[in-house]
Amino acid sequence: MTEQASGAHHPQPRARTAGGPQQPATVEHVTGAQSLIRSLEEVGADTVFGIPGGAILPAYDPMMDSSKVRHVLVRHEQGAGHAAAGYAQATGRVGVCMATSGPGATNLVTPIADAHMDSVPLVAITGQVASKAIGTDAFQEADICGITMPITKHNFLVTDPTEIPRTIAEAFHIAATGRPGPVLVDIAKDALQAQTTFTWPPHTELPGYRPVTKPHAKQIREAARLIVESKRPVLYVGGGVMKAGATAELKVLAELTGAPVTTTLMALGSFPDSHPQHVGMPGMHGSVTAVTALQKSDLLITLGARFDDRVTGKLDSFAPYAKVVHADIDPAEIGKNRAADVPIVGDAREVIADLIVAVQAEHDAGHRGDYTAWWKDLNRWRDTYPLGYDLPDDGSLSPQQVIERIGKLAPADTIYAAGVGQHQMWAAHFIGYEQPSTWLNSGGAGTMGYAVPAAMGAKAGQPDRTVWAIDGDGCFQMTNQELVTCALNNIPIKVAIINNGALGMVRQWQTLFYNQRYSNTVLHSGPESNGLVTAGKASGGTRVPDFVKLSEAMGCVAMRCEDPAELDAVIAKANAINDRPVVIDFIVHEDAQVWPMVAAGTSNDEVMAARGVRPDFGDNEDD
């Protein structure tokens, strides 16, 4: 088994297994299903999101008797998977979801793929048809191990009930250690029904799984030397720093070096947005300063990031003057997209801690970087091209203003989960992230429908904190049924629907690149309505659907806001309601766009600060 991840993670507490000190073994005579639930208790799983069905049904009976494992009955298996991911991202623990065989298991494929792209520790437990029926096209049979092999860190098919404790222990260990990721455990129905013995701790066998956590000292020293010798360094920080629990170390390293810090979409909150050294988020919709800093840099200190195409733009023109220090716990990521001058394999927390010592040693020896000229350029770009937006001329709501006010009025430790699209980028830009694990989103896969179930999972894992889902009207219509789950299970999330009546990001591309031909992006009209839609209303003034009525029918408090004068009062009212879910339908201007922007397939040198606005960087003085 090979490592497949960026960044490291500190696993949730679990019973010690063969790799460490042994506790006295407990042996019980149980069914395979009882063994499964006992194993979940022992590894510390306290919440499972799922739906019962034929093949997994034996596991649901002993779950009723568990005082340690809470089951949350979702309305769709996709919701179970995203909820488990939101739980994991908000708590740092392994998220758990459960489904039956066939369609129940295949409905987990999207959230499993999502977790794999974003290195989220997840264990998906699925039922399988009886072992003798496997391969016969039995009712509700699907080869879920085969289907998910490319999108899991590892997966298991269990047909022998005695293997259940060992498999669960190994699954949680693999999911949480090294580069985190999803692990699937598929258990045949007859293995759940059979009598067996439960022994804990089990003897685990993972001979090929040895994540490297300690970086090589020589590489660390070389990285420190490049840092103090460079003139235009950038700390390029990815989600691996968050997963490693290395945010405190990152702040020390940044302040020690004095280098600018850019945090990717998956790393927002790992370094305080308000810190003077933070130059913003890089990428297709990143800040002008962050995008340009990477392009003009002479050294990228890349920590737990993977040179994703949304960050690099056209790869062969990315950061053309920069040497690269690339630290990652997954050796497969180093050199995959960009050659590394100094490759460092290791846990981000250990890498950064060692870098701090090595840079301090360089300083003690009289070697210190001088970035005065670099900061002069950075500050000029930051002052000239700040993030901002224009209010609509017609007096309607600006989506950016809505999101900005939600961020200003929410409690300081609020967790935000975003869907995918324009609202995701606005939430990344206009909410300040000062703490780690306060920003949850689908970064790599870009999964519409992520926000509501992920917020539900985050709130289940962090019940004392406020959780806002920032969603679009397109995303919301994919998974809003999980509001029923929230209402019935005392999971009072808050949902802001940024309702522009369209698939906003797709519409933006149609505006910019398809001559304003809006093919199938208007959400509130069909082919027979002649497109008579304004501000989310179909012809005749009827909203289809009416999100307020829909949300009220699902047990939520629901409001609609169309007037900027009412914005703060409506948000304050939502913040004050904590005994049930709250949904606000914000009717916003349909023509708002996300800027800055680097068009897909172009160089980051082509960044546009706004429509028709190409930044002037004074290139003749840069190089």
PDB file of C-alpha atoms in Angstrom, residues 6-269:
ATOM      1  CA  SER A   6      -0.707  16.105   1.042  1.00  0.00           C
ATOM      2  CA  GLY A   7      -0.207  17.087   4.625  1.00  0.00           C
ATOM      3  CA  ALA A   8      -0.401  14.986   7.733  1.00  0.00           C
ATOM      4  CA  HIS A   9      -2.970  14.515  10.397  1.00  0.00           C
ATOM      5  CA  HIS A  10      -3.116  13.679  14.038  1.00  0.00           C
ATOM      6  CA  PRO A  11      -5.525  10.765  14.326  1.00  0.00           C
ATOM      7  CA  GLN A  12      -8.346  10.621  16.800  1.00  0.00           C
ATOM      8  CA  PRO A  13      -7.681   8.668  19.983  1.00  0.00           C
ATOM      9  CA  ARG A  14      -8.092   4.965  19.431  1.00  0.00           C
ATOM     10  CA  ALA A  15      -7.309   1.729  21.170  1.00  0.00           C
ATOM     11  CA  ARG A  16      -3.694   0.703  20.831  1.00  0.00           C
ATOM     12  CA  THR A  17      -3.034  -2.116  18.436  1.00  0.00           C
ATOM     13  CA  ALA A  18      -0.117  -4.327  17.501  1.00  0.00           C
ATOM     14  CA  GLY A  19       2.164  -1.401  16.734  1.00  0.00           C
ATOM     15  CA  GLY A  20       2.285  -0.145  20.315  1.00  0.00           C
ATOM     16  CA  PRO A  21       1.898  -1.157  23.957  1.00  0.00           C
ATOM     17  CA  GLN A  22      -0.777  -3.776  24.429  1.00  0.00           C
ATOM     18  CA  GLN A  23      -3.733  -3.538  26.768  1.00  0.00           C
ATOM     19  CA  PRO A  24      -5.336  -6.733  28.065  1.00  0.00           C
ATOM     20  CA  ALA A  25      -7.404  -8.330  25.305  1.00  0.00           C
ATOM     21  CA  THR A  26     -11.174  -8.558  25.762  1.00  0.00           C
ATOM     22  CA  VAL A  27     -12.964 -11.509  24.176  1.00  0.00           C
ATOM     23  CA  GLU A  28     -16.730 -11.623  23.648  1.00  0.00           C
ATOM     24  CA  HIS A  29     -19.031 -14.017  21.775  1.00  0.00           C
ATOM     25  CA  VAL A  30     -21.063 -11.870  19.401  1.00  0.00           C
ATOM     26  CA  THR A  31     -22.435 -11.620  15.883  1.00  0.00           C
ATOM     27  CA  GLY A  32     -20.375  -9.982  13.194  1.00  0.00           C
ATOM     28  CA  ALA A  33     -22.705  -6.991  13.382  1.00  0.00           C
ATOM     29  CA  GLN A  34     -22.160  -6.661  17.119  1.00  0.00           C
ATOM     30  CA  SER A  35     -18.437  -6.963  16.504  1.00  0.00           C
ATOM     31  CA  LEU A  36     -18.651  -4.071  14.023  1.00  0.00           C
ATOM     32  CA  ILE A  37     -20.388  -1.766  16.493  1.00  0.00           C
ATOM     33  CA  ARG A  38     -18.011  -2.733  19.318  1.00  0.00           C
ATOM     34  CA  SER A  39     -15.080  -2.005  16.998  1.00  0.00           C
ATOM     35  CA  LEU A  40     -16.474   1.441  16.171  1.00  0.00           C
ATOM     36  CA  GLU A  41     -16.787   2.133  19.889  1.00  0.00           C
ATOM     37  CA  GLU A  42     -13.198   1.074  20.499  1.00  0.00           C
ATOM     38  CA  VAL A  43     -11.699   3.267  17.759  1.00  0.00           C
ATOM     39  CA  GLY A  44     -13.540   6.262  19.215  1.00  0.00           C
ATOM     40  CA  ALA A  45     -16.215   6.804  16.578  1.00  0.00           C
ATOM     41  CA  ASP A  46     -19.059   8.721  18.221  1.00  0.00           C
ATOM     42  CA  THR A  47     -21.189   9.685  15.202  1.00  0.00           C
ATOM     43  CA  VAL A  48     -22.223   7.712  12.122  1.00  0.00           C
ATOM     44  CA  PHE A  49     -24.208   9.233   9.256  1.00  0.00           C
ATOM     45  CA  GLY A  50     -26.158   6.716   7.225  1.00  0.00           C
ATOM     46  CA  ILE A  51     -29.280   4.976   5.918  1.00  0.00           C
ATOM     47  CA  PRO A  52     -30.188   1.308   6.560  1.00  0.00           C
ATOM     48  CA  GLY A  53     -31.017  -1.176   3.835  1.00  0.00           C
ATOM     49  CA  GLY A  54     -31.106  -4.906   3.271  1.00  0.00           C
ATOM     50  CA  ALA A  55     -27.426  -5.847   3.280  1.00  0.00           C
ATOM     51  CA  ILE A  56     -26.372  -3.488   6.085  1.00  0.00           C
ATOM     52  CA  LEU A  57     -29.504  -4.050   8.185  1.00  0.00           C
ATOM     53  CA  PRO A  58     -27.875  -6.550  10.569  1.00  0.00           C
ATOM     54  CA  ALA A  59     -25.482  -3.772  11.682  1.00  0.00           C
ATOM     55  CA  TYR A  60     -28.326  -1.439  12.560  1.00  0.00           C
ATOM     56  CA  ASP A  61     -29.846  -3.727  15.188  1.00  0.00           C
ATOM     57  CA  PRO A  62     -26.902  -3.695  17.673  1.00  0.00           C
ATOM     58  CA  MET A  63     -26.409   0.014  17.014  1.00  0.00           C
ATOM     59  CA  MET A  64     -29.623   0.568  18.999  1.00  0.00           C
ATOM     60  CA  ASP A  65     -27.878  -0.830  22.065  1.00  0.00           C
ATOM     61  CA  SER A  66     -24.762   1.368  21.807  1.00  0.00           C
ATOM     62  CA  SER A  67     -24.474   4.251  24.248  1.00  0.00           C
ATOM     63  CA  LYS A  68     -21.309   5.527  22.544  1.00  0.00           C
ATOM     64  CA  VAL A  69     -22.175   5.630  18.844  1.00  0.00           C
ATOM     65  CA  ARG A  70     -24.819   8.102  17.708  1.00  0.00           C
ATOM     66  CA  HIS A  71     -26.435   7.378  14.365  1.00  0.00           C
ATOM     67  CA  VAL A  72     -27.815  10.254  12.289  1.00  0.00           C
ATOM     68  CA  LEU A  73     -30.414   9.061   9.775  1.00  0.00           C
ATOM     69  CA  VAL A  74     -29.827  11.128   6.640  1.00  0.00           C
ATOM     70  CA  ARG A  75     -32.175  11.488   3.663  1.00  0.00           C
ATOM     71  CA  HIS A  76     -29.662  10.544   0.947  1.00  0.00           C
ATOM     72  CA  GLU A  77     -26.392   8.654   1.106  1.00  0.00           C
ATOM     73  CA  GLN A  78     -24.562  11.542  -0.577  1.00  0.00           C
ATOM     74  CA  GLY A  79     -25.619  13.617   2.430  1.00  0.00           C
ATOM     75  CA  ALA A  80     -24.135  10.959   4.718  1.00  0.00           C
ATOM     76  CA  GLY A  81     -20.776  11.123   2.971  1.00  0.00           C
ATOM     77  CA  HIS A  82     -20.527  14.915   2.918  1.00  0.00           C
ATOM     78  CA  ALA A  83     -21.707  15.095   6.538  1.00  0.00           C
ATOM     79  CA  ALA A  84     -18.946  12.687   7.548  1.00  0.00           C
ATOM     80  CA  ALA A  85     -16.449  14.861   5.670  1.00  0.00           C
ATOM     81  CA  GLY A  86     -17.736  18.046   7.331  1.00  0.00           C
ATOM     82  CA  TYR A  87     -17.485  16.339  10.716  1.00  0.00           C
ATOM     83  CA  ALA A  88     -13.891  15.322   9.954  1.00  0.00           C
ATOM     84  CA  GLN A  89     -12.841  18.752   8.701  1.00  0.00           C
ATOM     85  CA  ALA A  90     -14.372  20.563  11.663  1.00  0.00           C
ATOM     86  CA  THR A  91     -13.120  18.200  14.380  1.00  0.00           C
ATOM     87  CA  GLY A  92      -9.913  16.657  13.024  1.00  0.00           C
ATOM     88  CA  ARG A  93     -11.362  13.218  13.762  1.00  0.00           C
ATOM     89  CA  VAL A  94     -12.264  10.460  11.311  1.00  0.00           C
ATOM     90  CA  GLY A  95     -15.738  10.910   9.812  1.00  0.00           C
ATOM     91  CA  VAL A  96     -17.915   7.808   9.435  1.00  0.00           C
ATOM     92  CA  CYS A  97     -20.734   7.099   6.996  1.00  0.00           C
ATOM     93  CA  MET A  98     -22.725   3.933   6.399  1.00  0.00           C
ATOM     94  CA  ALA A  99     -24.885   2.625   3.559  1.00  0.00           C
ATOM     95  CA  THR A 100     -26.326  -0.581   2.209  1.00  0.00           C
ATOM     96  CA  SER A 101     -25.171  -2.375  -0.933  1.00  0.00           C
ATOM     97  CA  GLY A 102     -25.804  -1.448  -4.555  1.00  0.00           C
ATOM     98  CA  PRO A 103     -27.403   1.993  -4.943  1.00  0.00           C
ATOM     99  CA  GLY A 104     -26.780   2.854  -1.305  1.00  0.00           C
ATOM    100  CA  ALA A 105     -23.058   2.264  -1.776  1.00  0.00           C
ATOM    101  CA  THR A 106     -22.836   3.949  -5.180  1.00  0.00           C
ATOM    102  CA  ASN A 107     -24.531   7.061  -3.765  1.00  0.00           C
ATOM    103  CA  LEU A 108     -21.434   7.398  -1.560  1.00  0.00           C
ATOM    104  CA  VAL A 109     -19.096   7.535  -4.558  1.00  0.00           C
ATOM    105  CA  THR A 110     -19.282  11.323  -4.989  1.00  0.00           C
ATOM    106  CA  PRO A 111     -18.486  12.214  -1.352  1.00  0.00           C
ATOM    107  CA  ILE A 112     -15.755   9.548  -1.275  1.00  0.00           C
ATOM    108  CA  ALA A 113     -14.170  11.053  -4.407  1.00  0.00           C
ATOM    109  CA  ASP A 114     -14.545  14.500  -2.848  1.00  0.00           C
ATOM    110  CA  ALA A 115     -12.800  13.380   0.354  1.00  0.00           C
ATOM    111  CA  HIS A 116     -10.035  11.751  -1.671  1.00  0.00           C
ATOM    112  CA  MET A 117      -9.302  14.948  -3.609  1.00  0.00           C
ATOM    113  CA  ASP A 118      -9.211  17.037  -0.428  1.00  0.00           C
ATOM    114  CA  SER A 119      -7.409  14.478   1.800  1.00  0.00           C
ATOM    115  CA  VAL A 120     -10.226  14.164   4.327  1.00  0.00           C
ATOM    116  CA  PRO A 121     -10.072  11.257   6.824  1.00  0.00           C
ATOM    117  CA  LEU A 122     -13.202   9.221   6.203  1.00  0.00           C
ATOM    118  CA  VAL A 123     -14.316   5.630   6.767  1.00  0.00           C
ATOM    119  CA  ALA A 124     -17.254   4.485   4.643  1.00  0.00           C
ATOM    120  CA  ILE A 125     -18.872   1.240   5.785  1.00  0.00           C
ATOM    121  CA  THR A 126     -21.086  -0.502   3.247  1.00  0.00           C
ATOM    122  CA  GLY A 127     -23.116  -3.666   3.308  1.00  0.00           C
ATOM    123  CA  GLN A 128     -22.549  -6.251   0.594  1.00  0.00           C
ATOM    124  CA  VAL A 129     -24.702  -9.162  -0.538  1.00  0.00           C
ATOM    125  CA  ALA A 130     -23.981 -12.533   1.068  1.00  0.00           C
ATOM    126  CA  SER A 131     -20.535 -13.852   0.190  1.00  0.00           C
ATOM    127  CA  LYS A 132     -21.853 -16.787  -1.865  1.00  0.00           C
ATOM    128  CA  ALA A 133     -23.940 -14.375  -3.953  1.00  0.00           C
ATOM    129  CA  ILE A 134     -21.045 -12.050  -4.803  1.00  0.00           C
ATOM    130  CA  GLY A 135     -20.497 -12.086  -8.551  1.00  0.00           C
ATOM    131  CA  THR A 136     -23.971 -13.432  -9.415  1.00  0.00           C
ATOM    132  CA  ASP A 137     -25.631 -10.062 -10.067  1.00  0.00           C
ATOM    133  CA  ALA A 138     -27.719 -10.572  -6.958  1.00  0.00           C
ATOM    134  CA  PHE A 139     -30.342  -8.017  -5.940  1.00  0.00           C
ATOM    135  CA  GLN A 140     -28.644  -4.726  -5.014  1.00  0.00           C
ATOM    136  CA  GLU A 141     -25.169  -6.073  -5.724  1.00  0.00           C
ATOM    137  CA  ALA A 142     -22.441  -3.672  -6.842  1.00  0.00           C
ATOM    138  CA  ASP A 143     -18.682  -4.126  -6.769  1.00  0.00           C
ATOM    139  CA  ILE A 144     -18.168  -1.057  -4.590  1.00  0.00           C
ATOM    140  CA  CYS A 145     -14.544  -1.996  -3.862  1.00  0.00           C
ATOM    141  CA  GLY A 146     -13.805  -2.054  -7.578  1.00  0.00           C
ATOM    142  CA  ILE A 147     -15.792   1.110  -8.200  1.00  0.00           C
ATOM    143  CA  THR A 148     -14.013   3.087  -5.475  1.00  0.00           C
ATOM    144  CA  MET A 149     -10.504   1.722  -5.889  1.00  0.00           C
ATOM    145  CA  PRO A 150      -9.226   4.859  -7.718  1.00  0.00           C
ATOM    146  CA  ILE A 151     -10.826   7.239  -5.181  1.00  0.00           C
ATOM    147  CA  THR A 152      -9.962   5.630  -1.851  1.00  0.00           C
ATOM    148  CA  LYS A 153      -6.711   5.516   0.045  1.00  0.00           C
ATOM    149  CA  HIS A 154      -7.466   1.823   0.572  1.00  0.00           C
ATOM    150  CA  ASN A 155     -10.515  -0.420   0.707  1.00  0.00           C
ATOM    151  CA  PHE A 156     -11.469  -3.772   2.184  1.00  0.00           C
ATOM    152  CA  LEU A 157     -13.976  -6.526   1.383  1.00  0.00           C
ATOM    153  CA  VAL A 158     -14.796  -8.531   4.514  1.00  0.00           C
ATOM    154  CA  THR A 159     -16.399 -11.972   4.190  1.00  0.00           C
ATOM    155  CA  ASP A 160     -15.048 -13.507   7.412  1.00  0.00           C
ATOM    156  CA  PRO A 161     -16.599 -12.088  10.621  1.00  0.00           C
ATOM    157  CA  THR A 162     -13.418 -12.716  12.611  1.00  0.00           C
ATOM    158  CA  GLU A 163     -11.676 -10.070  10.467  1.00  0.00           C
ATOM    159  CA  ILE A 164     -14.062  -7.254  11.362  1.00  0.00           C
ATOM    160  CA  PRO A 165     -12.177  -5.809  14.401  1.00  0.00           C
ATOM    161  CA  ARG A 166      -8.811  -5.878  12.637  1.00  0.00           C
ATOM    162  CA  THR A 167     -10.250  -4.341   9.480  1.00  0.00           C
ATOM    163  CA  ILE A 168     -11.958  -1.490  11.339  1.00  0.00           C
ATOM    164  CA  ALA A 169      -8.794  -0.751  13.332  1.00  0.00           C
ATOM    165  CA  GLU A 170      -6.708  -0.716  10.159  1.00  0.00           C
ATOM    166  CA  ALA A 171      -9.247   1.396   8.264  1.00  0.00           C
ATOM    167  CA  PHE A 172      -9.261   4.126  10.912  1.00  0.00           C
ATOM    168  CA  HIS A 173      -5.461   4.052  11.174  1.00  0.00           C
ATOM    169  CA  ILE A 174      -4.996   4.368   7.404  1.00  0.00           C
ATOM    170  CA  ALA A 175      -7.630   7.104   7.068  1.00  0.00           C
ATOM    171  CA  ALA A 176      -6.143   9.275   9.819  1.00  0.00           C
ATOM    172  CA  THR A 177      -2.383   8.885   9.416  1.00  0.00           C
ATOM    173  CA  GLY A 178       0.067   9.995   6.768  1.00  0.00           C
ATOM    174  CA  ARG A 179      -1.865  11.842   4.091  1.00  0.00           C
ATOM    175  CA  PRO A 180      -5.441  11.509   5.325  1.00  0.00           C
ATOM    176  CA  GLY A 181      -8.065  10.096   3.020  1.00  0.00           C
ATOM    177  CA  PRO A 182     -11.150   7.920   2.636  1.00  0.00           C
ATOM    178  CA  VAL A 183     -11.126   4.192   3.338  1.00  0.00           C
ATOM    179  CA  LEU A 184     -14.009   1.892   2.373  1.00  0.00           C
ATOM    180  CA  VAL A 185     -14.974  -1.219   4.342  1.00  0.00           C
ATOM    181  CA  ASP A 186     -17.454  -3.436   2.465  1.00  0.00           C
ATOM    182  CA  ILE A 187     -18.885  -6.229   4.645  1.00  0.00           C
ATOM    183  CA  ALA A 188     -20.867  -9.184   3.326  1.00  0.00           C
ATOM    184  CA  LYS A 189     -24.290  -9.673   4.908  1.00  0.00           C
ATOM    185  CA  ASP A 190     -23.559 -13.215   6.069  1.00  0.00           C
ATOM    186  CA  ALA A 191     -20.400 -11.990   7.822  1.00  0.00           C
ATOM    187  CA  LEU A 192     -22.578  -9.562   9.790  1.00  0.00           C
ATOM    188  CA  GLN A 193     -25.077 -12.280  10.673  1.00  0.00           C
ATOM    189  CA  ALA A 194     -22.613 -15.020  11.629  1.00  0.00           C
ATOM    190  CA  GLN A 195     -21.488 -15.788  15.176  1.00  0.00           C
ATOM    191  CA  THR A 196     -17.911 -14.859  15.974  1.00  0.00           C
ATOM    192  CA  THR A 197     -15.690 -13.696  18.781  1.00  0.00           C
ATOM    193  CA  PHE A 198     -14.805 -10.075  19.398  1.00  0.00           C
ATOM    194  CA  THR A 199     -11.235  -9.514  20.552  1.00  0.00           C
ATOM    195  CA  TRP A 200      -9.734  -6.120  21.246  1.00  0.00           C
ATOM    196  CA  PRO A 201      -7.161  -4.889  20.574  1.00  0.00           C
ATOM    197  CA  PRO A 202      -6.780  -6.791  17.314  1.00  0.00           C
ATOM    198  CA  HIS A 203      -3.464  -7.680  15.725  1.00  0.00           C
ATOM    199  CA  THR A 204      -3.050  -5.325  12.785  1.00  0.00           C
ATOM    200  CA  GLU A 205      -0.950  -6.108   9.723  1.00  0.00           C
ATOM    201  CA  LEU A 206       0.040  -3.218   7.472  1.00  0.00           C
ATOM    202  CA  PRO A 207       3.565  -4.165   6.367  1.00  0.00           C
ATOM    203  CA  GLY A 208       3.624  -1.847   3.334  1.00  0.00           C
ATOM    204  CA  TYR A 209       2.235   1.199   5.093  1.00  0.00           C
ATOM    205  CA  ARG A 210       4.958   3.315   6.671  1.00  0.00           C
ATOM    206  CA  PRO A 211       4.300   7.030   6.185  1.00  0.00           C
ATOM    207  CA  VAL A 212       7.475   9.079   6.477  1.00  0.00           C
ATOM    208  CA  THR A 213       6.927  11.867   9.008  1.00  0.00           C
ATOM    209  CA  LYS A 214      10.453  12.997   9.921  1.00  0.00           C
ATOM    210  CA  PRO A 215      12.079  15.144   7.220  1.00  0.00           C
ATOM    211  CA  HIS A 216      15.686  14.688   6.124  1.00  0.00           C
ATOM    212  CA  ALA A 217      17.978  17.087   8.002  1.00  0.00           C
ATOM    213  CA  LYS A 218      20.123  17.864   4.945  1.00  0.00           C
ATOM    214  CA  GLN A 219      17.089  18.944   2.927  1.00  0.00           C
ATOM    215  CA  ILE A 220      15.916  21.135   5.793  1.00  0.00           C
ATOM    216  CA  ARG A 221      19.302  22.876   5.980  1.00  0.00           C
ATOM    217  CA  GLU A 222      19.315  23.443   2.229  1.00  0.00           C
ATOM    218  CA  ALA A 223      15.803  24.922   2.362  1.00  0.00           C
ATOM    219  CA  ALA A 224      16.843  27.287   5.159  1.00  0.00           C
ATOM    220  CA  ARG A 225      19.875  28.402   3.145  1.00  0.00           C
ATOM    221  CA  LEU A 226      17.699  29.218   0.130  1.00  0.00           C
ATOM    222  CA  ILE A 227      15.259  31.155   2.310  1.00  0.00           C
ATOM    223  CA  VAL A 228      17.906  33.517   3.675  1.00  0.00           C
ATOM    224  CA  GLU A 229      19.599  33.902   0.274  1.00  0.00           C
ATOM    225  CA  SER A 230      16.439  34.652  -1.692  1.00  0.00           C
ATOM    226  CA  LYS A 231      15.203  38.149  -2.459  1.00  0.00           C
ATOM    227  CA  ARG A 232      11.559  37.369  -3.286  1.00  0.00           C
ATOM    228  CA  PRO A 233      10.442  34.310  -1.272  1.00  0.00           C
ATOM    229  CA  VAL A 234       6.802  33.256  -0.812  1.00  0.00           C
ATOM    230  CA  LEU A 235       5.415  30.773   1.701  1.00  0.00           C
ATOM    231  CA  TYR A 236       2.937  28.861  -0.476  1.00  0.00           C
ATOM    232  CA  VAL A 237       0.711  27.107   2.084  1.00  0.00           C
ATOM    233  CA  GLY A 238      -1.722  24.304   1.280  1.00  0.00           C
ATOM    234  CA  GLY A 239      -4.298  22.294   3.172  1.00  0.00           C
ATOM    235  CA  GLY A 240      -1.677  19.839   4.428  1.00  0.00           C
ATOM    236  CA  VAL A 241      -0.545  22.401   7.020  1.00  0.00           C
ATOM    237  CA  MET A 242      -4.055  22.450   8.485  1.00  0.00           C
ATOM    238  CA  LYS A 243      -4.299  18.658   8.503  1.00  0.00           C
ATOM    239  CA  ALA A 244      -0.962  18.384  10.269  1.00  0.00           C
ATOM    240  CA  GLY A 245      -2.072  20.722  13.050  1.00  0.00           C
ATOM    241  CA  ALA A 246       0.865  22.948  12.122  1.00  0.00           C
ATOM    242  CA  THR A 247      -0.776  26.368  12.101  1.00  0.00           C
ATOM    243  CA  ALA A 248       1.020  27.637  15.217  1.00  0.00           C
ATOM    244  CA  GLU A 249       4.378  26.539  13.792  1.00  0.00           C
ATOM    245  CA  LEU A 250       3.540  28.211  10.473  1.00  0.00           C
ATOM    246  CA  LYS A 251       2.988  31.561  12.185  1.00  0.00           C
ATOM    247  CA  VAL A 252       6.351  31.274  13.962  1.00  0.00           C
ATOM    248  CA  LEU A 253       8.145  30.418  10.696  1.00  0.00           C
ATOM    249  CA  ALA A 254       6.467  33.238   8.795  1.00  0.00           C
ATOM    250  CA  GLU A 255       7.338  35.849  11.408  1.00  0.00           C
ATOM    251  CA  LEU A 256      10.867  34.505  11.759  1.00  0.00           C
ATOM    252  CA  THR A 257      11.539  34.750   8.018  1.00  0.00           C
ATOM    253  CA  GLY A 258       9.464  37.859   7.287  1.00  0.00           C
ATOM    254  CA  ALA A 259       8.319  36.297   4.004  1.00  0.00           C
ATOM    255  CA  PRO A 260       4.843  36.849   2.533  1.00  0.00           C
ATOM    256  CA  VAL A 261       2.304  34.044   3.030  1.00  0.00           C
ATOM    257  CA  THR A 262      -0.326  32.905   0.551  1.00  0.00           C
ATOM    258  CA  THR A 263      -2.897  30.305   1.619  1.00  0.00           C
ATOM    259  CA  THR A 264      -4.744  28.173  -0.909  1.00  0.00           C
ATOM    260  CA  LEU A 265      -8.493  27.619  -0.938  1.00  0.00           C
ATOM    261  CA  MET A 266      -8.011  24.508   1.221  1.00  0.00           C
ATOM    262  CA  ALA A 267      -5.710  26.334   3.646  1.00  0.00           C
ATOM    263  CA  LEU A 268      -7.805  29.404   4.512  1.00  0.00           C
ATOM    264  CA  GLY A 269      -7.570  29.959   8.267  1.00  0.00           C
TER     265      GLY A 269
END
